[in-house]
Amino acid sequence: MLFHEIKQLMYMDTPHGEGIALFIIDYGGQANTIWVIANCSDGKIRHYNSNDITLTTNFTLKIADK
């Protein structure tokens, strides 16, 4: 198992709206990575499967919209 703290701001689109990624938990090759994200609208901390989230569009870094 790998537990990684994200030290830069990464805004993510989640099923509950926009959030900021805090940690990544990787259980190995047999399971998807889990992202721990703080929701921007209500401050709740939630865990998301890597298939359920995407990076928020960032025009400064030229990261394209979905």
mmCIF file of C-alpha atoms in Angstrom:
data_model
loop_
_atom_site.group_PDB
_atom_site.id
_atom_site.type_symbol
_atom_site.label_atom_id
_atom_site.label_comp_id
_atom_site.label_asym_id
_atom_site.label_seq_id
_atom_site.Cartn_x
_atom_site.Cartn_y
_atom_site.Cartn_z
ATOM 1 C CA MET A 1 0.000 0.000 0.000
ATOM 2 C CA LEU A 2 1.249 3.488 -0.895
ATOM 3 C CA PHE A 3 -0.010 6.620 0.857
ATOM 4 C CA HIS A 4 0.993 9.938 -0.773
ATOM 5 C CA GLU A 5 0.252 13.474 0.440
ATOM 6 C CA ILE A 6 -0.376 15.932 -2.392
ATOM 7 C CA LYS A 7 1.484 19.163 -1.609
ATOM 8 C CA GLN A 8 0.324 21.289 -4.546
ATOM 9 C CA LEU A 9 -3.254 22.365 -5.205
ATOM 10 C CA MET A 10 -5.034 19.975 -7.549
ATOM 11 C CA TYR A 11 -8.638 20.901 -8.216
ATOM 12 C CA MET A 12 -10.747 17.898 -9.142
ATOM 13 C CA ASP A 13 -14.261 17.402 -10.510
ATOM 14 C CA THR A 14 -16.067 14.796 -8.406
ATOM 15 C CA PRO A 15 -19.629 13.411 -8.284
ATOM 16 C CA HIS A 16 -20.196 15.919 -5.432
ATOM 17 C CA GLY A 17 -18.783 18.979 -7.233
ATOM 18 C CA GLU A 18 -15.338 20.571 -7.262
ATOM 19 C CA GLY A 19 -12.804 19.595 -4.634
ATOM 20 C CA ILE A 20 -9.119 19.752 -3.726
ATOM 21 C CA ALA A 21 -7.077 16.531 -3.707
ATOM 22 C CA LEU A 22 -5.323 15.881 -0.379
ATOM 23 C CA PHE A 23 -3.993 12.320 -0.543
ATOM 24 C CA ILE A 24 -3.678 9.339 -2.860
ATOM 25 C CA ILE A 25 -3.960 5.783 -1.544
ATOM 26 C CA ASP A 26 -2.719 3.032 -3.853
ATOM 27 C CA TYR A 27 -3.450 -0.545 -2.819
ATOM 28 C CA GLY A 28 -1.446 -2.072 -5.677
ATOM 29 C CA GLY A 29 -2.114 -3.407 -9.141
ATOM 30 C CA GLN A 30 -5.284 -5.288 -8.231
ATOM 31 C CA ALA A 31 -7.268 -2.206 -7.107
ATOM 32 C CA ASN A 32 -7.913 1.313 -8.415
ATOM 33 C CA THR A 33 -6.210 4.238 -6.744
ATOM 34 C CA ILE A 34 -8.275 6.025 -4.087
ATOM 35 C CA TRP A 35 -8.202 9.823 -3.937
ATOM 36 C CA VAL A 36 -8.981 11.681 -0.710
ATOM 37 C CA ILE A 37 -10.607 14.996 -1.667
ATOM 38 C CA ALA A 38 -11.932 17.985 0.305
ATOM 39 C CA ASN A 39 -15.175 19.240 -1.238
ATOM 40 C CA CYS A 40 -15.028 23.004 -1.946
ATOM 41 C CA SER A 41 -18.706 23.724 -1.239
ATOM 42 C CA ASP A 42 -19.155 21.997 2.138
ATOM 43 C CA GLY A 43 -15.638 21.066 3.300
ATOM 44 C CA LYS A 44 -16.471 17.358 3.623
ATOM 45 C CA ILE A 45 -13.618 14.926 3.095
ATOM 46 C CA ARG A 46 -14.539 12.066 0.773
ATOM 47 C CA HIS A 47 -12.785 9.102 -0.851
ATOM 48 C CA TYR A 48 -13.140 8.558 -4.607
ATOM 49 C CA ASN A 49 -12.137 5.770 -6.927
ATOM 50 C CA SER A 50 -9.816 7.061 -9.674
ATOM 51 C CA ASN A 51 -12.504 6.249 -12.287
ATOM 52 C CA ASP A 52 -14.954 8.691 -10.630
ATOM 53 C CA ILE A 53 -12.937 11.938 -10.814
ATOM 54 C CA THR A 54 -11.173 14.176 -13.334
ATOM 55 C CA LEU A 55 -8.904 17.204 -13.172
ATOM 56 C CA THR A 56 -10.789 20.487 -13.276
ATOM 57 C CA THR A 57 -10.138 22.528 -16.424
ATOM 58 C CA ASN A 58 -7.075 24.731 -15.929
ATOM 59 C CA PHE A 59 -6.679 27.388 -18.589
ATOM 60 C CA THR A 60 -3.401 28.708 -17.123
ATOM 61 C CA LEU A 61 -1.682 25.349 -17.592
ATOM 62 C CA LYS A 62 -3.598 24.703 -20.835
ATOM 63 C CA ILE A 63 -5.218 21.532 -19.504
ATOM 64 C CA ALA A 64 -8.131 20.950 -21.885
ATOM 65 C CA ASP A 65 -11.769 20.794 -20.966
ATOM 66 C CA LYS A 66 -13.386 17.345 -20.995
#
